[in-house]
Coordinates of C-alpha atoms in Angstrom, one line a residue:
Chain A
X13 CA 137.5 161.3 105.6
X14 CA 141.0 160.4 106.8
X15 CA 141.9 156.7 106.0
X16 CA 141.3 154.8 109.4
X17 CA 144.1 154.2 111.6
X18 CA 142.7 150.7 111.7
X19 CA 145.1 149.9 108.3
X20 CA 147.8 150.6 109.8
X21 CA 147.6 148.3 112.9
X22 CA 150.1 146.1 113.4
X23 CA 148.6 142.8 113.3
X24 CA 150.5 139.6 115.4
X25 CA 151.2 142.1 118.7
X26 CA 149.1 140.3 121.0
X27 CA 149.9 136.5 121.9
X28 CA 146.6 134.2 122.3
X29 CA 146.3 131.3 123.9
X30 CA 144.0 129.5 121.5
X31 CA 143.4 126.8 123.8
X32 CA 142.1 128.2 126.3
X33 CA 138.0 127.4 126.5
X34 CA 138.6 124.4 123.9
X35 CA 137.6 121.0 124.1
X36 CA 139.3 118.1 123.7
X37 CA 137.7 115.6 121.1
X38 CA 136.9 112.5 123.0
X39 CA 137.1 113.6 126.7
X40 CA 133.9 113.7 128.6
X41 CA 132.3 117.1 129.3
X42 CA 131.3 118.2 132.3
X43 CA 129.6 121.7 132.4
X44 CA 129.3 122.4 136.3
X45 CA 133.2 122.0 136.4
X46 CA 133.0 125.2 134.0
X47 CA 133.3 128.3 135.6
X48 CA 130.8 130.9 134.3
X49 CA 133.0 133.9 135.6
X50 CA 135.4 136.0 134.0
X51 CA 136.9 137.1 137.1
X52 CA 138.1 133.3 137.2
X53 CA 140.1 133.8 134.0
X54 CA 141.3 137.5 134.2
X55 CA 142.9 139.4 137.0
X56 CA 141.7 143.0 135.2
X57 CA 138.5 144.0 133.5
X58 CA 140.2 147.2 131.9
X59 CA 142.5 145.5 130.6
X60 CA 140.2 142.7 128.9
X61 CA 138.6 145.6 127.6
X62 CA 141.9 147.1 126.1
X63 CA 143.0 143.9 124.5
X64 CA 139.4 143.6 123.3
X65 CA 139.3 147.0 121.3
X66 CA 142.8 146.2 119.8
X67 CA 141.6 143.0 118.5
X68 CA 138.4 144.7 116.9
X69 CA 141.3 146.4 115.1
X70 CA 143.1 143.6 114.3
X71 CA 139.9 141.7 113.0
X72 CA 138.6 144.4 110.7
X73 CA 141.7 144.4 109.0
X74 CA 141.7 140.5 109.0
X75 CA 138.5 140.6 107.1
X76 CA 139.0 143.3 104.7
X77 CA 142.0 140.4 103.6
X78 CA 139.7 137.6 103.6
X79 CA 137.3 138.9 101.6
X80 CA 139.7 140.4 99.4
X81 CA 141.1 137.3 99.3
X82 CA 137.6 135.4 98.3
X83 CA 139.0 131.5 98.5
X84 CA 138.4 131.2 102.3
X85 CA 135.4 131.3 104.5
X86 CA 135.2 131.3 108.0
X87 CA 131.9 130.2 110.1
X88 CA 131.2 131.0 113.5
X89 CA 128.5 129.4 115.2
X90 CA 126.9 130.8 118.6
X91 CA 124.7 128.7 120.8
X92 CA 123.9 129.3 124.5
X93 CA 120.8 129.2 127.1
X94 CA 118.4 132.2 126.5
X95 CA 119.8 135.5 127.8
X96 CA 123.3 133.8 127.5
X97 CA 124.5 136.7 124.8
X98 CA 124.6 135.2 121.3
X99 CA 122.9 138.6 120.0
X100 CA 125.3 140.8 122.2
X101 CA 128.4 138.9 121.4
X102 CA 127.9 139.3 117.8
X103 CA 127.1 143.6 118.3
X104 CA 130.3 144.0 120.5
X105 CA 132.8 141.7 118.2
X106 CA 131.6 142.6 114.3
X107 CA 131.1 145.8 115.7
X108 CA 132.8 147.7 112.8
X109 CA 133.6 145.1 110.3
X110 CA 132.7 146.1 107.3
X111 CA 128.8 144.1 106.8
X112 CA 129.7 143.3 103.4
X113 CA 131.5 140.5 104.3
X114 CA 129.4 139.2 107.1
X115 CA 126.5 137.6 107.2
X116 CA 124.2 136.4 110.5
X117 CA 121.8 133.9 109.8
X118 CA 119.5 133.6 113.2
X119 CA 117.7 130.3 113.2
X120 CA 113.8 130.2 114.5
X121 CA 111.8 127.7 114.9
X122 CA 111.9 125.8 111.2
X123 CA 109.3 127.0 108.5
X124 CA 106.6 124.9 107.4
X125 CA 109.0 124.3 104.3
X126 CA 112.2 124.0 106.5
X127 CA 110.6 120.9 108.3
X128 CA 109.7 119.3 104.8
X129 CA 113.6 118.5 104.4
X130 CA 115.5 117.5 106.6
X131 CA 117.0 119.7 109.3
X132 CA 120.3 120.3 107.8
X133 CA 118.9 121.7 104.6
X134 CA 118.3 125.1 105.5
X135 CA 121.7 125.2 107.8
X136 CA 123.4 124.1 104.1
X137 CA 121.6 126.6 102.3
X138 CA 123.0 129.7 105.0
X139 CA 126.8 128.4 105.4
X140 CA 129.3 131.5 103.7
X141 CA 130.4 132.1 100.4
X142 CA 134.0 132.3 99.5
X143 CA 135.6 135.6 101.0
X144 CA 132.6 135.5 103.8
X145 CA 132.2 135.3 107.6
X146 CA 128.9 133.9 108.4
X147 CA 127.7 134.0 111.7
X148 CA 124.9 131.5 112.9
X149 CA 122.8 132.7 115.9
X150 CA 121.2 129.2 116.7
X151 CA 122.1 126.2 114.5
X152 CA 121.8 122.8 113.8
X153 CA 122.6 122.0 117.7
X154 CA 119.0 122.9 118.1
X155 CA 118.1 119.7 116.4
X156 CA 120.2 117.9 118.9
X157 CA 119.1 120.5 121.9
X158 CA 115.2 121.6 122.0
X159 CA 114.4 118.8 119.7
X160 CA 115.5 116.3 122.3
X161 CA 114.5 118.4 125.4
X162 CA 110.8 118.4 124.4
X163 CA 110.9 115.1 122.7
X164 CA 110.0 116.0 118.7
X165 CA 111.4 113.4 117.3
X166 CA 112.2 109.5 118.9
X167 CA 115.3 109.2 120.5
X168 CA 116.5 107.3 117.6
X169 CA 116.5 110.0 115.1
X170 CA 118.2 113.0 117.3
X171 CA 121.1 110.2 118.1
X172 CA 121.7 109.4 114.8
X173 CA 122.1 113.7 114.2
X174 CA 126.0 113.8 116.5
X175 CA 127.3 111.6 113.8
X176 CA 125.4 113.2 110.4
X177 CA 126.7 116.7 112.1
X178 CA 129.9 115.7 112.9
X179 CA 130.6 114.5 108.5
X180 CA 128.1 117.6 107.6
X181 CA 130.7 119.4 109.7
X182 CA 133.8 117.6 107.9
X183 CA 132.5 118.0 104.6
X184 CA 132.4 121.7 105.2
X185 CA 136.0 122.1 106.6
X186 CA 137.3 120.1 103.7
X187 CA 136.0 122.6 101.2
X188 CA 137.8 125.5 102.7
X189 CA 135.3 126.8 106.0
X190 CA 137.1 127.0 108.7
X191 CA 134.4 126.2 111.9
X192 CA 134.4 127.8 115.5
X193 CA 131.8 126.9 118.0
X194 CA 131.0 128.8 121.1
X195 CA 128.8 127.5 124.2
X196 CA 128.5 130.7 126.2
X197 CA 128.0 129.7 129.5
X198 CA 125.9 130.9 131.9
X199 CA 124.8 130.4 135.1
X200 CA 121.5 130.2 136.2
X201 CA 121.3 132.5 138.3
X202 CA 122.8 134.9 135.6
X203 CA 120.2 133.9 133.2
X204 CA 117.6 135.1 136.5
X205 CA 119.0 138.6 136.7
X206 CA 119.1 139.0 132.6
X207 CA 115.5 137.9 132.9
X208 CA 114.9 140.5 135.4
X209 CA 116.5 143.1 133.4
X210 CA 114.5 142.4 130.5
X211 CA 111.1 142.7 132.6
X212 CA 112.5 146.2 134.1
X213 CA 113.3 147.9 131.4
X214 CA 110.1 148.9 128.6
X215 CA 112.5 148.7 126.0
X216 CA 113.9 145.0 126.7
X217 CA 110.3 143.6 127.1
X218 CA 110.2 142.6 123.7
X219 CA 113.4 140.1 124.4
X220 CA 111.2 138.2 127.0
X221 CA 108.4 135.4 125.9
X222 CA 106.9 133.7 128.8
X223 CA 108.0 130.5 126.8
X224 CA 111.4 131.5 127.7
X225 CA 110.4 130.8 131.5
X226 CA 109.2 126.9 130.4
X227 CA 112.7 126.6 129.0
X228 CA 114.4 127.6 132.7
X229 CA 112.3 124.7 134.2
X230 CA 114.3 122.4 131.8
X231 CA 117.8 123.8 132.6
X232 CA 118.9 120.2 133.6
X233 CA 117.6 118.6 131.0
X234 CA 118.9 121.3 128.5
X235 CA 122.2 120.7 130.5
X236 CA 122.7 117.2 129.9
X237 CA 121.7 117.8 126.4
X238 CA 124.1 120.4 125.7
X239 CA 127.0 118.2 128.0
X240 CA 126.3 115.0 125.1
X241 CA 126.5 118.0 121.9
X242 CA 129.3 119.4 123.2
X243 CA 131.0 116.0 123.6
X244 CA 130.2 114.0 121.0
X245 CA 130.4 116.8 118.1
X246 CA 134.0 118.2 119.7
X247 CA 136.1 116.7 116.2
X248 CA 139.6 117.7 115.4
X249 CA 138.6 119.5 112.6
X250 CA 135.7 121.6 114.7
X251 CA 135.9 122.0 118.6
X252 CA 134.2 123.3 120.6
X253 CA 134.8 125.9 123.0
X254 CA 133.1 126.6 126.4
X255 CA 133.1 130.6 126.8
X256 CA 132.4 131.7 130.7
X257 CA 129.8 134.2 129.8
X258 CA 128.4 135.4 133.2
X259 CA 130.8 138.5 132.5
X260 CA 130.5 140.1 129.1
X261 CA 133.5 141.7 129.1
X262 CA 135.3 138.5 129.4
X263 CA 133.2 136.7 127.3
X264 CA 133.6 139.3 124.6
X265 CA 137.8 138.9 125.1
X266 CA 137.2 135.2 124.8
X267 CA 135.3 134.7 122.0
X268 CA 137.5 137.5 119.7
X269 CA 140.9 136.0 121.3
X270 CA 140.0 132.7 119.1
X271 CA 138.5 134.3 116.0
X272 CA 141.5 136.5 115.5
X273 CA 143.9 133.8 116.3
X274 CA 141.9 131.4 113.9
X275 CA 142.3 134.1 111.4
X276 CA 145.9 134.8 112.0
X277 CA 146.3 130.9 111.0
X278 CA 143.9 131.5 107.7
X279 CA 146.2 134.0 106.9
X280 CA 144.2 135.4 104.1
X281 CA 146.1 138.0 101.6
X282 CA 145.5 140.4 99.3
X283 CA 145.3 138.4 95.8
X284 CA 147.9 139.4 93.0
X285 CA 146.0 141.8 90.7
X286 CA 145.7 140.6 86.6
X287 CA 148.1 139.9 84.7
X288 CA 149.8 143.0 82.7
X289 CA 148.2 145.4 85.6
X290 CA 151.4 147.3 85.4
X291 CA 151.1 148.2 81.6
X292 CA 147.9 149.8 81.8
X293 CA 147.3 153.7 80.9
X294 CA 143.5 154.8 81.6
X295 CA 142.3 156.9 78.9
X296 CA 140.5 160.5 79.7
Chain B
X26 CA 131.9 147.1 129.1
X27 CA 130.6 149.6 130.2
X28 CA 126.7 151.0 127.9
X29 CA 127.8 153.4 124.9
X30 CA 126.8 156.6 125.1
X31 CA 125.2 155.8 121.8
X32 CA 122.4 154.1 123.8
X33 CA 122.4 158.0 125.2
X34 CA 122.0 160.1 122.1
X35 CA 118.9 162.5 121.8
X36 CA 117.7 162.0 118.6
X37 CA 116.2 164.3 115.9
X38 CA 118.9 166.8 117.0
X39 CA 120.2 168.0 113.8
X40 CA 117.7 169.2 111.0
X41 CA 118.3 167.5 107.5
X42 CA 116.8 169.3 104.3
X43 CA 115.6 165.6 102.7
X44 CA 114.6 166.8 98.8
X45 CA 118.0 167.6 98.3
X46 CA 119.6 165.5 95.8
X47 CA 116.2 163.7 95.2
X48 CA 114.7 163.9 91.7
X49 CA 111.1 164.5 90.9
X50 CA 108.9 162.3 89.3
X51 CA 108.6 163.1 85.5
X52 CA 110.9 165.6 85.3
X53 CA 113.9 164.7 82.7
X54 CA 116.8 164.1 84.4
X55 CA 120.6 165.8 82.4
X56 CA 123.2 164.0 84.4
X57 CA 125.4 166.4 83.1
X58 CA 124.1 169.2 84.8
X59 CA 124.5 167.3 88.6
X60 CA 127.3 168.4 90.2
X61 CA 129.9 165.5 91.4
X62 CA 132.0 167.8 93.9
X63 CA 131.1 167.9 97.3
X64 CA 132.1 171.8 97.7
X65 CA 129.3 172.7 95.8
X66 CA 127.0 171.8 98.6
X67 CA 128.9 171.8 101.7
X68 CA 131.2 174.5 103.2
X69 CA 133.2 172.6 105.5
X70 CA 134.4 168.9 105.4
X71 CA 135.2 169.2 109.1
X72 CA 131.5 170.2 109.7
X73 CA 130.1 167.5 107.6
X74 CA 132.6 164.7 109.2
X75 CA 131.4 165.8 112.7
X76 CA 127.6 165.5 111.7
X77 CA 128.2 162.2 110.1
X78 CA 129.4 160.9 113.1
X79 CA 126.5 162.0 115.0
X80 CA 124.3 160.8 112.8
X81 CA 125.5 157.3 112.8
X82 CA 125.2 157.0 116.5
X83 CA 121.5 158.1 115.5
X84 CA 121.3 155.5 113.1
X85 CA 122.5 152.3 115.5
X86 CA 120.0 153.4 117.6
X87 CA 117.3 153.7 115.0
X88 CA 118.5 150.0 113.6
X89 CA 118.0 148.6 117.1
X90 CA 114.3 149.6 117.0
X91 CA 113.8 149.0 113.7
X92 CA 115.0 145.5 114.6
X93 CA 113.1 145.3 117.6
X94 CA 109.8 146.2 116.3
X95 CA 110.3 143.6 113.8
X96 CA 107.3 145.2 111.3
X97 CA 109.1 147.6 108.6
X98 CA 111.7 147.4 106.4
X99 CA 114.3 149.1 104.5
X100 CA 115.9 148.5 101.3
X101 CA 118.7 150.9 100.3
X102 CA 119.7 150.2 96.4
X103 CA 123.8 151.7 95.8
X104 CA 124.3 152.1 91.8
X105 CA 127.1 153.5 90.3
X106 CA 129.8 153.7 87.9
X107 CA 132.8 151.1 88.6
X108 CA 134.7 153.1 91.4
X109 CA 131.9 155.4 92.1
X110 CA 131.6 154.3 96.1
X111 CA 129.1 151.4 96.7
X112 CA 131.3 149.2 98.4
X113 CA 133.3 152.3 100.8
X114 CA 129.7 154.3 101.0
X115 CA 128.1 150.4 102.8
X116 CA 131.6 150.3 104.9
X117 CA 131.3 153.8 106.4
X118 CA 127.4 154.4 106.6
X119 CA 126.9 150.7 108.4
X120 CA 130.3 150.3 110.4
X121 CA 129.1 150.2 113.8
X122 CA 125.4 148.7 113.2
X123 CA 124.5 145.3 114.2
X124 CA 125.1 143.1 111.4
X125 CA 122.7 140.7 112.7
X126 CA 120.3 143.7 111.2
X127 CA 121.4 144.6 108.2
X128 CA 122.0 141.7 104.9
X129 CA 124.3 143.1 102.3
X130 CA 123.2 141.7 99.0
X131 CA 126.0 142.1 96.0
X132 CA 124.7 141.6 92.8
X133 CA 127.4 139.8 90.4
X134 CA 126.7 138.7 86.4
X135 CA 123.4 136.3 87.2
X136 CA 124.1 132.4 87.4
X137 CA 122.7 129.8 85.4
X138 CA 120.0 129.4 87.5
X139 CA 119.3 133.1 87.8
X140 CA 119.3 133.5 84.1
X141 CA 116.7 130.7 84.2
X142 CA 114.5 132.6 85.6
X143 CA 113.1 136.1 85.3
X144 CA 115.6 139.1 86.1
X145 CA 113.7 139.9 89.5
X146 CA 113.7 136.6 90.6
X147 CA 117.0 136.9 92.2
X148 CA 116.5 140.1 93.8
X149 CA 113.1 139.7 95.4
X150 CA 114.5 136.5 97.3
X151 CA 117.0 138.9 98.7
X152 CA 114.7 141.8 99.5
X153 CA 114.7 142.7 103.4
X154 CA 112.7 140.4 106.3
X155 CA 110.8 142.7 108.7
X156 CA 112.8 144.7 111.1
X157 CA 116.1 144.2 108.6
X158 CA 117.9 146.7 106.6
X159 CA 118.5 145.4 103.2
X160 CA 121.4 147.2 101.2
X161 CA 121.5 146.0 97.3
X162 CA 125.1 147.1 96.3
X163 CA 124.2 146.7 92.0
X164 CA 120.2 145.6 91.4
X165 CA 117.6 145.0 89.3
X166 CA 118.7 148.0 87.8
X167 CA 121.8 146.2 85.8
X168 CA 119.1 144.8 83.8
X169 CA 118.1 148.7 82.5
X170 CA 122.2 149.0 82.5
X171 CA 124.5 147.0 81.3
X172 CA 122.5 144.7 79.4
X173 CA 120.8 147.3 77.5
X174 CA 124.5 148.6 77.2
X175 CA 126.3 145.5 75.8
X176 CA 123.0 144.3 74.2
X177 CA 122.3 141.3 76.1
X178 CA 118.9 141.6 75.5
X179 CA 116.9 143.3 72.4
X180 CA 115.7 146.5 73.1
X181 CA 111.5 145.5 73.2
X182 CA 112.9 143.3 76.1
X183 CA 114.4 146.1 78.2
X184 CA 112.2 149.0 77.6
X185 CA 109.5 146.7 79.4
X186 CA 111.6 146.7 82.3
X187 CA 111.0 150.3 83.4
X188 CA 107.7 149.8 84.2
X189 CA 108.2 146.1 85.6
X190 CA 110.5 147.8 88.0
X191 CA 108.3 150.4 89.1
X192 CA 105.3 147.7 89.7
X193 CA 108.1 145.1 91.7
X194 CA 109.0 148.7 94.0
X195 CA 105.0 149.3 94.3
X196 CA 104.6 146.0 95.9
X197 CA 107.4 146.0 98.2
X198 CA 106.3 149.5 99.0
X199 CA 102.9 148.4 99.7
X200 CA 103.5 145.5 101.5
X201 CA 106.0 147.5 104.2
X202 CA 109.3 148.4 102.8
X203 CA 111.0 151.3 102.2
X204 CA 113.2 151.8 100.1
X205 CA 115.9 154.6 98.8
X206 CA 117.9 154.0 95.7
X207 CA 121.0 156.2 95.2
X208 CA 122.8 156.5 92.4
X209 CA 126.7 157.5 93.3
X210 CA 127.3 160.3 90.7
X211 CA 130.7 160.2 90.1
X212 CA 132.8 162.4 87.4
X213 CA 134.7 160.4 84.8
X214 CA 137.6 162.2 85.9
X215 CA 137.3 160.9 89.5
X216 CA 137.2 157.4 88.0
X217 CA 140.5 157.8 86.4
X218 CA 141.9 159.1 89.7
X219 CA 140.0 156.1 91.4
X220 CA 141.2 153.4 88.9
X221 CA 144.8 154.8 89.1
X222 CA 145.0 154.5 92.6
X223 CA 143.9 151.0 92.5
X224 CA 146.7 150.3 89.9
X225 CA 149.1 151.9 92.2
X226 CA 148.5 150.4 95.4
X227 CA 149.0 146.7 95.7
X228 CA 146.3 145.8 98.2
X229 CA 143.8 147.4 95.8
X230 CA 144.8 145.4 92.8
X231 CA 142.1 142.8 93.3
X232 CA 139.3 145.6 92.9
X233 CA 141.0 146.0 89.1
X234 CA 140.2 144.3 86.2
X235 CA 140.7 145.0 82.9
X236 CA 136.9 144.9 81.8
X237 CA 136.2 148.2 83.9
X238 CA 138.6 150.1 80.9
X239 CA 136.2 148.8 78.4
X240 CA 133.0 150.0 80.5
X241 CA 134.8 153.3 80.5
X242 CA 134.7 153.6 77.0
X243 CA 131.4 153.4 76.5
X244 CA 131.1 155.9 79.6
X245 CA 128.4 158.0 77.8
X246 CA 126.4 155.1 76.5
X247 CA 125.9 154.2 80.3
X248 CA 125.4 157.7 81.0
X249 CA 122.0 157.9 78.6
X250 CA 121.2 154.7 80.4
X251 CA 121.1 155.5 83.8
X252 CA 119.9 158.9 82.8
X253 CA 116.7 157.1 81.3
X254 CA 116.5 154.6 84.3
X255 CA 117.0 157.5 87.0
X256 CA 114.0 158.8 85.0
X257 CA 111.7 156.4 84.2
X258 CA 112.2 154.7 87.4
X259 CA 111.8 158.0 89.9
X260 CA 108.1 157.3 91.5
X261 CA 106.7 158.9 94.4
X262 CA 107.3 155.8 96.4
X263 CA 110.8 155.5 94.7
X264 CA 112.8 158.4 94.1
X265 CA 116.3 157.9 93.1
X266 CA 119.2 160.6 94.8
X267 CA 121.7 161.3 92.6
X268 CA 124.5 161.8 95.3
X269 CA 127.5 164.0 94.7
X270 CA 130.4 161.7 95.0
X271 CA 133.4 162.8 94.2
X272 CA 134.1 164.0 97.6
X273 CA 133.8 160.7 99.7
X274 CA 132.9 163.0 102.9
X275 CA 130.2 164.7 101.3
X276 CA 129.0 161.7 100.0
X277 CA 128.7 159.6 102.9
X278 CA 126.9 162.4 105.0
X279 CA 124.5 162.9 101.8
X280 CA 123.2 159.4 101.8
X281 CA 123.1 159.3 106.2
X282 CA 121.1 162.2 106.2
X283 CA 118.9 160.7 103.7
X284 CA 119.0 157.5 105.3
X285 CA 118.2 158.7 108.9
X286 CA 115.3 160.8 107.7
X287 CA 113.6 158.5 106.2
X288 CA 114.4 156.5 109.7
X289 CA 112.4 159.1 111.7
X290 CA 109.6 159.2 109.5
X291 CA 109.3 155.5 109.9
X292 CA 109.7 156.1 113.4
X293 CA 110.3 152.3 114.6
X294 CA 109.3 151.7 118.0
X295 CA 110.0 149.1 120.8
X296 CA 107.2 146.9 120.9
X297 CA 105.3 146.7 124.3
X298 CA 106.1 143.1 125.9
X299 CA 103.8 140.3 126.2
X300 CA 100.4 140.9 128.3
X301 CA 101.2 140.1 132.0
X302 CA 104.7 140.4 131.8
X303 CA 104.8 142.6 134.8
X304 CA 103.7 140.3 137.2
X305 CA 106.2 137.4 136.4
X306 CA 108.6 136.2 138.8
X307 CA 111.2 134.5 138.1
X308 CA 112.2 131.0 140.0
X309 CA 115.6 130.3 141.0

C-alpha cells in the first residue's frame, strides 16, 4: 500500500482557541448558562466537519510521535448524562489512530473486588503507560456523581472525594500525564430524542436499560451534582471543559480542537536512535 | 456528520477461501518451503488493495455487533521475526475500528512480577472481555521462542510448554473465545531491507536497536523454533497461518480475510432490547 498521505500533513495549520469550553479554577459553575448547541458556537456545519477531518490527520500523526516518543502520556477523560455521546465521541475522534497506542477503559458499576478498595484503585490501576493515550469512558466522577445522587455513601465521605481527586489528579500530572476532562452537555430534551432513537431502531435497543429512565427523573439532582464536580475539581493543572453536545458535529470539532492543541503543547518527537546507529552494516 | 456508508455495506459480498495459509494439525511444518512474496498468491496488488478496503468496512461493522452482543470474543495472536509486520499489520487491519472494542496487548521481556509468576500468568489477565477483540502483538509464544533460543530456561522446562499452551488455548476456546494466531512469515532478506530502512530514515530510528542484529544471527535457530511451535501448537481449535509477508499488501488482505471469516462464522448479533421496551415513553 502507498504510505498515507496522513505523514505528510503539515501539522500547526489550523489556529485553536484552546480556551474556548474551559473552566476557570475557582469560578462558580453554572450549567443552564451553557449552551448545548453547536449552532451557538459555529456559523457552518461543513466547515466544522472540514476542520474536523484535518485534525484527525493531524492527531494520527501526533500520536504515532507520542508513542514513538514513550516518556509522555496523555489521559482523556469523558463523562456526560446517558445518551450524551462519550462512546460516539471516542469512534468519530480515534477513528484511525493507530489502537496500539490507545487504550479505553469504560467504567461499570465497581466489581465486588473494585468496592473492596477504595474507589480510586481501579481508576489507578487503568491510567496510560508512557507513550499511551488512555481514554476513560466514565471515571472516578462517578464516585462524586451517582454515588451522591442515590446516596451510597454519607455525605461525608463523597465530600471528602473533590479534594482526594483533585491531589490524585496532581500526583498524575506531575509524573508526566497530561489530563483533559470533557462534560458533554446535553440537553434534556436531547437526551429524549436519543432515547427515542434508541427504542426505534432494533439495533440500538441494546443501548437502552429501563434504569436509564430512573436516571432522567434525577436530572436535577445529577445537575447540581455535576455543577459541584465540575467546580470544585476545575485545578490549574486539570480543567475542565464544558462541550455543547446537543450537535455532534460540533461536539466532535470541540473536543479534537483541545486534544490536538494539547498535543501540539506535548510536542512529543521522534527519539534519537542508539548510539553508533550510523556505523552499522546488516549482515546477509 | 452525516452516517457512513459503512453502516450501509452488504456483507458476505466477497467469497474468501479460509484454509489458505492455515496449517493442519500434525502435519510437519518446513518454513522453508512457505513462500514470503505476495505474487505468489495474488495477481494484482491493485485488486487486493480494493478488497481490503472493503473488507474493513465489513469488519467495523462486524466489531460493532460483536461489541454489542457482548457474549464472544476474539483473540488474534501477531508473531514474527523483528520487522516482520506486527505492529503495521494492527495499524492497517484495525485503523477505523472502535478502539473502545479492541485492547492491544504488547508483550515486552516479563517484569519482576511476571517472572514471579508462571509464564501465562501475564497473558491470561490480558486475554479479551466479552464482545472485545484482543490482539496479542508477541505472546505466550516467546516462551517456546526466545527463551528456548537464548536458553533462559532448560530445555525439560520448555518442551512442557507446548502442551501447556494448547490446554491454556482449549480453555479459552471452550469458555467463548476465538482465537487466530498468525505468524508473519517474513524472508531474511526482507528483514535486511526492513532494518536498513529503519537505519536510514530518522523517524524510524527508535524501532532499531542493536540487539535485533544479534537475533538475526541466530535467524535459523529461531527458525527450528517457531517451526516446532507452529507445529506442536496447530490444534483444531488453534491453527496458526503462516502469512506471506513480504508484500505488506498481500499480507494485510491475507490476515482481513482470515479475520473476517472467522467474523461471519461467529456471526455476532445485536441483542434484542429489554422485555417491554416498546411500550416505554419517555417524560419530558
Amino acid at each position: 500500500m502507498p504510505p498515507t498521505p496522513v505523514e505528510h500533513s503539515p501539522l500547526h495549520q489550523i489556529a485553536i482557541m484552546p480556551h474556548t469550553h474551559r473552566l476557570t479554577p475557582g469560578m462558580p459553575v453554572h450549567l443552564a448558562e451553557h449552551s448545548t448547541r453547536g449552532a451557538d458556537h459555529h456559523p457552518s456545519r461543513p466547515d466544522a466537519e472540514k476542520e474536523f477531518r484535518k485534525l484527525r490527520h493531524e492527531l494520527i500523526v501526533w500520536q504515532q510521535k507520542l508513542y514513538a516518543e514513550g516518556r509522555q502520556k496523555l489521559l482523556i477523560i469523558f463523562q456526560a448524562m446517558d445518551a450524551g455521546g462519550k462512546d460516539g465521541t471516542t469512534r468519530k475522534v480515534f477513528r484511525g489512530v493507530n489502537p496500539q497506542g490507545v487504550r479505553v477503559t469504560s467504567f461499570k458499576a465497581p466489581t465486588h473486588d473494585e468496592l473492596a478498595h477504595d474507589y480510586l484503585w481501579r481508576v489507578h490501576r487503568n491510567v496510560p503507560a508512557a507513550g499511551m493515550i488512555g481514554v476513560f469512558n466514565r471515571s472516578h466522577y462517578e464516585d462524586v456523581l451517582v454515588v451522591r445522587v442515590d446516596e451510597l455513601v454519607p455525605e461525608e465521605v463523597w465530600q471528602q472525594r473533590y479534594e482526594q481527586i483533585n491531589h490524585f489528579e496532581q500526583l498524575l500530572t506531575a509524573t508526566g500525564t497530561r489530563i483533559l476532562k470533557f462534560y458533554l452537555h446535553i440537553s434534556k430534551q436531547e437526551q429524549k430524542e436519543q432515547f427515542q432513537e434508541r427504542l426505534n431502531v432494533p439495533e440500538k435497543h441494546w443501548k437502552f436499560s429501563k434504569a436509564d429512565l430512573e436516571k432522567r427523573r434525577q436530572w436535577d439532582d445529577y445537575m447540581t451534582a455535576y455543577q459541584d464536580a465540575l467546580q470544585r475539581c476545575t485545578t490549574p493543572w486539570a480543567p475542565w471543559y464544558v462541550i455543547p453536545s446537543d450537535s455532534k458535529w460540533y461536539r466532535n470539532l470541540a473536543v479534537m480542537r483541545i486534544i490536538i492543541h494539547t498535543l501540539r503543547e506535548m510536542n512529543p518527537s521522534y527519539p534519537p536512535g542508539e548510539a553508533g546507529i550510523m556505523d552499522i552494516t546488516i549482515e546477509d
